Amino acid sequence: MIQRFIELGRGYGDLYELIEIAESNSHRIKHFLALHTVIDNKDVTSLAIVLNPAGEGKFQPIYICREGVPDPRTLSSKRYSLFQEAAASLGKEIYELDVKPSSLFAETELYYQQLIGILRLNHFLPPLS
């Protein structure tokens, strides 16, 4: 199975798009994720949703707003509250993980490959088949 991150932006509009994707694909939602990290001494969070593959497809999308939300464990924010409300309305919990920042990687794609490995090890994604 191919698993790939699809990156949205870091602003309010992008978060609303992420929530709309979740709501319009509620039958496909596998997980809501909050990936916490530190960038330039600021605690930030990436918000993501993992969808199950469509039909018999072998493609599993992971939509993400990367490192654009203050970490809710240190500073509350309206964006995280909206994400929480969306998860609750769809009957899902938000799984939280601490990860390395994307700035440590030479390319964003390498960062996403590392995240996919972490998500597989923690059984949020199925292993390669």
Short mmCIF file of C-alpha atoms in Angstrom, two decimals:
data_model
loop_
_atom_site.label_atom_id
_atom_site.label_comp_id
_atom_site.label_asym_id
_atom_site.label_seq_id
_atom_site.Cartn_x
_atom_site.Cartn_y
_atom_site.Cartn_z
CA MET A 1 0.00 0.00 0.00
CA ILE A 2 1.22 3.48 -0.83
CA GLN A 3 0.94 5.97 2.02
CA ARG A 4 1.57 9.60 1.25
CA PHE A 5 1.30 12.91 3.06
CA ILE A 6 -0.69 15.60 1.30
CA GLU A 7 0.34 18.91 2.78
CA LEU A 8 -2.09 21.76 3.21
CA GLY A 9 -0.89 25.14 4.49
CA ARG A 10 -0.47 26.41 8.05
CA GLY A 11 -3.28 28.96 8.34
CA TYR A 12 -6.93 29.03 9.38
CA GLY A 13 -8.18 28.44 5.83
CA ASP A 14 -6.03 25.34 5.55
CA LEU A 15 -7.32 23.98 8.84
CA TYR A 16 -10.90 24.55 7.67
CA GLU A 17 -10.01 22.61 4.51
CA LEU A 18 -8.57 19.76 6.63
CA ILE A 19 -11.76 19.65 8.70
CA GLU A 20 -13.91 19.70 5.56
CA ILE A 21 -11.93 16.78 4.13
CA ALA A 22 -12.52 14.88 7.37
CA GLU A 23 -16.24 15.62 7.46
CA SER A 24 -16.85 14.85 3.79
CA ASN A 25 -14.88 11.60 4.12
CA SER A 26 -16.15 10.63 7.57
CA HIS A 27 -16.72 7.04 6.41
CA ARG A 28 -13.00 6.79 5.52
CA ILE A 29 -11.43 8.40 8.62
CA LYS A 30 -8.92 6.14 10.31
CA HIS A 31 -7.17 8.55 12.71
CA PHE A 32 -6.89 12.15 13.82
CA LEU A 33 -3.27 12.99 14.73
CA ALA A 34 -1.51 15.79 16.60
CA LEU A 35 2.25 15.66 16.03
CA HIS A 36 4.08 17.86 18.53
CA THR A 37 7.57 19.30 18.08
CA VAL A 38 9.78 22.29 18.90
CA ILE A 39 10.97 24.80 16.28
CA ASP A 40 13.12 27.79 17.27
CA ASN A 41 12.23 27.23 20.94
CA LYS A 42 8.50 27.32 20.12
CA ASP A 43 6.23 24.37 20.84
CA VAL A 44 4.20 23.71 17.68
CA THR A 45 1.88 21.00 16.43
CA SER A 46 1.06 19.47 13.07
CA LEU A 47 -2.56 18.40 12.68
CA ALA A 48 -3.32 15.47 10.40
CA ILE A 49 -6.01 13.03 9.38
CA VAL A 50 -5.36 9.54 8.08
CA LEU A 51 -7.94 8.19 5.64
CA ASN A 52 -8.53 4.59 4.69
CA PRO A 53 -7.94 3.82 1.01
CA ALA A 54 -10.85 4.49 -1.34
CA GLY A 55 -12.57 1.31 -2.49
CA GLU A 56 -10.07 -1.27 -3.59
CA GLY A 57 -7.37 1.36 -3.93
CA LYS A 58 -3.85 0.86 -2.67
CA PHE A 59 -3.33 4.55 -1.80
CA GLN A 60 -3.73 5.81 1.76
CA PRO A 61 -3.69 9.62 2.04
CA ILE A 62 -2.59 11.50 5.13
CA TYR A 63 -3.65 15.14 5.01
CA ILE A 64 -1.56 17.45 7.16
CA CYS A 65 -1.24 21.07 8.27
CA ARG A 66 2.46 21.00 9.15
CA GLU A 67 3.82 22.74 12.23
CA GLY A 68 1.42 25.67 12.07
CA VAL A 69 -0.55 25.40 15.32
CA PRO A 70 0.72 26.24 18.82
CA ASP A 71 1.16 23.11 20.93
CA PRO A 72 -2.09 22.86 22.92
CA ARG A 73 -0.20 21.45 25.90
CA THR A 74 1.52 24.83 26.36
CA LEU A 75 -0.82 27.36 24.69
CA SER A 76 -4.47 26.94 23.82
CA SER A 77 -5.58 27.99 20.34
CA LYS A 78 -8.80 28.27 18.39
CA ARG A 79 -7.33 26.15 15.58
CA TYR A 80 -6.67 23.20 17.87
CA SER A 81 -10.11 23.61 19.44
CA LEU A 82 -11.71 23.41 15.99
CA PHE A 83 -9.73 20.23 15.27
CA GLN A 84 -10.86 18.75 18.61
CA GLU A 85 -14.48 19.60 17.87
CA ALA A 86 -14.26 17.95 14.45
CA ALA A 87 -12.76 14.77 15.93
CA ALA A 88 -15.42 14.63 18.66
CA SER A 89 -18.27 15.20 16.19
CA LEU A 90 -16.97 12.25 14.12
CA GLY A 91 -16.54 10.03 17.18
CA LYS A 92 -12.75 9.92 16.94
CA GLU A 93 -10.03 10.64 19.46
CA ILE A 94 -6.89 12.58 18.64
CA TYR A 95 -3.70 10.54 18.95
CA GLU A 96 -0.71 12.61 20.00
CA LEU A 97 2.95 11.93 19.28
CA ASP A 98 6.15 13.89 19.87
CA VAL A 99 8.26 13.99 16.70
CA LYS A 100 11.37 15.71 15.34
CA PRO A 101 10.82 19.00 13.48
CA SER A 102 10.84 19.01 9.69
CA SER A 103 13.64 21.58 9.75
CA LEU A 104 16.09 18.79 10.73
CA PHE A 105 15.62 17.16 7.32
CA ALA A 106 17.21 18.31 4.07
CA GLU A 107 13.93 17.74 2.21
CA THR A 108 10.32 17.68 3.34
CA GLU A 109 9.88 14.32 1.62
CA LEU A 110 12.51 12.78 3.91
CA TYR A 111 10.63 14.16 6.90
CA TYR A 112 7.41 12.56 5.67
CA GLN A 113 9.17 9.22 5.08
CA GLN A 114 10.38 9.31 8.69
CA LEU A 115 6.86 10.10 9.93
CA ILE A 116 5.41 7.22 7.92
CA GLY A 117 7.93 4.91 9.59
CA ILE A 118 6.94 6.20 13.04
CA LEU A 119 3.24 5.81 12.25
CA ARG A 120 3.81 2.24 11.04
CA LEU A 121 5.84 1.33 14.15
CA ASN A 122 3.04 2.66 16.34
CA HIS A 123 0.41 0.78 14.31
CA PHE A 124 -1.34 3.92 13.04
CA LEU A 125 -0.54 2.78 9.49
CA PRO A 126 -0.36 -0.76 8.15
CA PRO A 127 3.07 -2.10 7.16
CA LEU A 128 4.10 -2.37 3.54
CA SER A 129 2.38 -5.23 1.82
#
